[in-house]
Amino acid sequence: MSQASIRTYRGVFPVAPTIFNDRGELDLDGQRRCIDFMIDAGSNGICILANFSEQFVLTDAERDQIMHAVLAHVAGRVPVIVTTTHFSSSICAVRSRQAQQAGAAMVMVMPPYHGATFRVSEKAIFDFYRVVSDAIDIPIMIQDAPVAGTPLSVHFLARMARDIGNVSYFKIEVPMAAAKLRDLIAAGGDSIVGPWDGEEAITLMADLDAGATGAMTGGGYPDGIRQIVDPYFAGQREEAAAAYARWLPLINYENRQCGLQACKILMKEGGVIGSDMVRHPLQNVHPATRAGLLEIAKRLDPVVLRWGK
């Protein structure tokens, strides 16, 4: 493992949404306010350009704009993970090197896939991550998620952690995530630097019990997720479980009803951003769904609903 990979990242690293105006254009001023809110609300770090950031509707030039704007604005206040996923090994390596040069603390990369059927062999996946690792000196987080449609066995993930220098973090968001996290930690030992929870924290307590040391959630209420993670890591499991029960209705509503638009709706309601627009062909959620999200959120009084007011 490279020297730059030695620092260990833990805690709550939510995904930042990409902020658009009502015409669907990038709103970089709104993006900066979004980042300031997320830091003020307790994010231990931030992930950008992920699927919950609508990375799949951005041009390469827009990706670069967002990456440089966010990293310059954060200016080292918290570590930033940049998602650099691409099917091409060489393009993913170039994206990752550019992210490192711009100040990223880590890159997050899905295994190569395209559409519903384009997949590559396990050997090719191993070589893909090796090419990316050879191009950088910062950690790689492998995103193990159903959207890729690529089975990644515990044995294979542990082998990549042992044999590829910068592969050391794993965001597990497949069904039975806790069991996979537990098995991965057992199989990979010290090579598994960061076993992380994902999927908006809907399985967070089980994943923490399995050994997760980080949570990559939606960006709307990092203060709420901190209320779960902080006491858990302090050995106060009952307090963490009570907080999880308190926040779970909102977590569930985001995960099952609103998806990636949830944090934008909350941020607009609280005056953080001016528009909760998602880029076409994505559609805004139904007004009743929006109202349901806000009704649950207001009972919890998250920072997002008062940050900009």
XYZ file of C-alpha atoms in Angstrom:
309
model
C 0.000 0.000 0.000
C 1.327 3.467 -0.852
C 2.433 5.859 1.871
C -0.446 8.221 1.004
C -2.962 5.494 1.827
C -1.925 5.170 5.472
C -4.280 7.796 6.907
C -7.537 6.175 7.934
C -10.846 7.845 7.088
C -13.852 7.117 9.299
C -17.259 8.532 10.046
C -19.956 10.145 7.926
C -19.029 10.974 4.323
C -22.310 11.878 2.582
C -22.688 12.272 -1.167
C -23.069 15.865 -2.313
C -25.784 16.474 -4.904
C -24.964 18.351 -8.093
C -26.813 21.651 -7.958
C -28.634 22.958 -11.030
C -30.739 26.053 -11.550
C -34.333 25.809 -12.751
C -33.086 25.635 -16.357
C -30.982 22.581 -15.588
C -27.660 24.438 -15.799
C -24.852 24.050 -13.281
C -25.209 26.396 -10.303
C -21.684 26.573 -8.897
C -22.593 29.204 -6.299
C -25.365 26.902 -5.095
C -22.883 24.022 -5.167
C -20.559 25.913 -2.832
C -23.415 26.696 -0.436
C -24.390 23.029 -0.488
C -20.840 22.071 0.486
C -20.712 24.686 3.258
C -23.965 23.352 4.687
C -22.729 19.767 4.578
C -19.574 20.693 6.471
C -21.480 22.810 8.997
C -23.922 19.931 9.552
C -21.129 17.642 10.686
C -19.884 15.732 7.648
C -16.542 14.108 8.441
C -15.892 14.207 4.712
C -17.795 14.526 1.435
C -18.122 12.449 -1.727
C -18.758 14.154 -5.064
C -19.713 13.017 -8.570
C -21.353 9.800 -7.353
C -24.576 8.327 -8.696
C -26.542 10.343 -6.121
C -24.747 13.371 -7.613
C -26.339 12.579 -11.005
C -22.868 11.970 -12.434
C -24.476 10.147 -15.365
C -26.107 13.360 -16.702
C -22.911 15.453 -16.670
C -20.515 16.176 -19.490
C -16.809 15.592 -18.895
C -16.292 19.358 -18.869
C -19.007 19.760 -16.207
C -17.427 17.017 -14.096
C -14.160 18.929 -14.184
C -15.892 22.190 -13.274
C -17.601 20.637 -10.280
C -14.518 18.779 -9.083
C -12.264 21.841 -9.192
C -14.919 24.167 -7.753
C -15.658 21.872 -4.805
C -12.058 20.971 -3.993
C -10.976 24.612 -4.162
C -13.902 25.680 -1.973
C -13.407 22.941 0.609
C -9.726 23.915 0.775
C -8.826 21.044 3.062
C -11.579 21.605 5.664
C -12.656 17.972 5.248
C -11.397 15.141 3.034
C -13.182 14.814 -0.299
C -13.769 11.552 -2.172
C -14.124 11.965 -5.934
C -16.005 9.327 -7.915
C -14.032 8.560 -11.087
C -15.943 5.551 -12.419
C -15.607 4.807 -16.133
C -15.685 1.609 -18.200
C -12.265 2.349 -19.683
C -9.281 1.518 -17.466
C -7.181 4.288 -18.971
C -9.895 6.949 -18.724
C -10.657 5.965 -15.128
C -6.917 6.162 -14.369
C -6.659 9.631 -15.916
C -9.745 10.838 -14.034
C -8.302 9.452 -10.802
C -4.916 11.073 -11.337
C -6.584 14.409 -12.075
C -8.659 14.071 -8.897
C -5.535 13.417 -6.839
C -3.741 16.375 -8.391
C -6.714 18.617 -7.591
C -6.658 17.590 -3.924
C -8.928 14.537 -3.578
C -8.312 12.367 -0.517
C -9.644 9.232 -2.200
C -11.359 8.049 -5.367
C -14.430 5.833 -5.525
C -14.712 3.487 -8.490
C -17.328 0.970 -9.568
C -16.234 -2.144 -11.478
C -16.415 -1.650 -15.259
C -19.886 -2.149 -16.697
C -22.062 -0.638 -19.397
C -25.801 -0.969 -19.669
C -27.530 -4.176 -18.719
C -25.196 -6.677 -20.362
C -21.678 -5.306 -21.003
C -19.445 -6.918 -18.339
C -15.841 -8.100 -18.167
C -14.177 -11.080 -16.509
C -12.849 -11.180 -12.962
C -9.306 -11.060 -14.324
C -10.154 -7.940 -16.323
C -11.718 -6.308 -13.242
C -8.568 -7.061 -11.248
C -6.397 -5.558 -14.000
C -8.729 -2.556 -14.246
C -8.235 -1.658 -10.579
C -4.494 -2.332 -10.862
C -4.227 0.163 -13.746
C -6.086 2.784 -11.701
C -3.983 2.085 -8.605
C -0.734 2.397 -10.544
C -1.758 5.899 -11.663
C -2.302 7.371 -8.174
C -1.036 7.499 -4.598
C -4.349 7.860 -2.760
C -6.803 5.164 -1.630
C -9.346 3.580 -3.937
C -12.807 2.764 -2.617
C -14.474 -0.055 -4.556
C -18.201 0.607 -4.806
C -19.977 -2.737 -4.612
C -23.503 -1.852 -5.705
C -26.316 -3.573 -7.621
C -26.347 -0.880 -10.321
C -23.158 -2.369 -11.807
C -24.734 -5.805 -12.028
C -21.261 -7.236 -11.395
C -20.902 -9.868 -8.658
C -17.841 -9.186 -6.516
C -17.219 -12.080 -4.159
C -15.747 -11.597 -0.711
C -12.727 -13.678 -1.730
C -12.134 -11.522 -4.816
C -12.488 -8.230 -2.943
C -10.100 -9.425 -0.233
C -7.575 -10.528 -2.874
C -7.681 -7.102 -4.528
C -7.157 -5.464 -1.128
C -4.104 -7.641 -0.497
C -2.601 -7.483 -3.994
C -3.417 -4.006 -5.377
C -1.569 -1.229 -3.588
C -4.220 1.447 -3.133
C -7.363 -0.706 -2.953
C -8.284 -0.449 0.711
C -11.845 0.908 1.096
C -15.112 -0.806 0.208
C -18.585 0.682 0.041
C -20.909 -2.308 0.372
C -24.500 -1.687 -0.677
C -25.654 -5.044 -1.972
C -28.392 -7.142 -0.340
C -27.244 -8.665 2.972
C -24.593 -5.963 3.225
C -23.849 -6.642 6.898
C -23.033 -10.281 6.252
C -20.751 -9.325 3.382
C -18.995 -6.663 5.460
C -18.420 -9.162 8.272
C -17.060 -11.793 5.893
C -14.886 -9.252 4.061
C -13.280 -8.046 7.284
C -12.588 -11.646 8.303
C -11.147 -12.569 4.898
C -9.091 -9.433 4.283
C -7.804 -8.617 7.751
C -5.624 -5.515 7.927
C -5.914 -5.017 4.150
C -9.527 -3.874 4.665
C -8.809 -0.358 5.916
C -12.308 1.001 5.358
C -15.351 -1.290 5.344
C -18.182 1.194 4.726
C -21.958 1.285 4.728
C -23.956 2.851 1.883
C -27.515 2.916 0.535
C -28.579 6.017 2.504
C -27.868 4.236 5.831
C -30.986 2.092 5.639
C -28.960 -0.856 6.995
C -26.621 1.271 9.120
C -27.044 -0.363 12.537
C -26.571 -3.869 11.166
C -23.572 -2.688 9.175
C -21.991 -0.999 12.202
C -22.495 -4.199 14.181
C -20.721 -6.029 11.358
C -17.706 -3.732 11.611
C -18.397 -0.822 9.267
C -16.230 2.193 10.068
C -17.755 4.679 7.631
C -21.149 5.629 6.235
C -21.712 7.146 2.805
C -25.266 8.439 2.855
C -27.343 11.059 1.097
C -26.335 14.657 1.781
C -29.442 16.043 3.437
C -28.904 15.332 7.131
C -25.330 14.422 8.093
C -26.115 15.737 11.582
C -28.729 12.991 11.953
C -26.349 10.258 10.805
C -23.701 11.586 13.207
C -26.207 11.085 16.044
C -26.077 7.362 15.218
C -22.429 6.873 14.304
C -20.765 8.976 17.005
C -22.268 7.211 20.021
C -21.773 3.842 18.376
C -18.051 4.442 17.965
C -17.926 5.738 21.541
C -19.256 2.390 22.782
C -22.756 3.681 23.489
C -24.715 1.226 21.370
C -28.094 1.805 23.024
C -27.878 5.546 22.381
C -26.929 4.823 18.766
C -29.830 2.387 18.382
C -32.287 4.936 19.772
C -31.009 7.566 17.329
C -31.262 5.075 14.476
C -34.884 4.370 15.378
C -35.564 8.106 15.482
C -34.040 8.846 12.075
C -35.050 5.648 10.282
C -38.410 6.947 8.969
C -36.571 9.754 7.153
C -33.824 7.412 5.947
C -36.486 5.018 4.663
C -38.450 7.781 2.947
C -35.332 8.965 1.153
C -34.295 5.464 0.137
C -37.705 4.178 -0.908
C -39.642 7.250 -2.065
C -37.451 10.161 -3.153
C -34.050 8.764 -4.055
C -31.384 11.246 -5.056
C -33.769 14.203 -5.040
C -34.390 13.995 -1.283
C -31.362 16.015 -0.229
C -32.100 18.689 -2.846
C -35.667 19.036 -1.600
C -34.456 19.425 1.975
C -31.747 21.894 0.948
C -34.171 24.028 -1.035
C -36.689 24.034 1.821
C -33.996 25.238 4.196
C -32.670 27.975 1.922
C -29.373 26.236 1.197
C -29.971 26.167 -2.575
C -32.370 27.930 -4.894
C -33.575 24.975 -6.957
C -34.129 21.265 -6.371
C -34.092 20.582 -10.116
C -32.896 17.199 -11.361
C -31.717 16.906 -14.924
C -34.036 15.481 -17.568
C -34.937 12.687 -18.235
C -35.072 12.414 -14.431
C -38.379 13.756 -13.126
C -39.206 15.773 -10.027
C -40.975 13.762 -7.357
C -44.736 14.128 -6.975
C -45.766 17.071 -4.758
C -47.356 14.669 -2.290
C -44.087 12.752 -2.017
C -42.212 16.004 -1.447
C -44.689 16.969 1.279
C -44.305 13.577 2.918
C -40.538 13.926 3.056
C -40.748 17.383 4.610
C -43.377 16.310 7.127
C -41.088 13.578 8.470
C -38.017 15.821 8.366
C -39.661 18.664 10.308
C -40.328 16.350 13.250
C -36.572 15.757 13.500
C -35.452 19.385 13.064
C -32.324 18.670 10.979
C -29.827 21.493 10.417
C -30.708 21.579 6.724
C -34.177 23.049 7.368
C -32.786 26.120 9.153
C -29.236 26.532 7.787
C -30.128 29.095 5.123
C -32.830 30.990 7.007
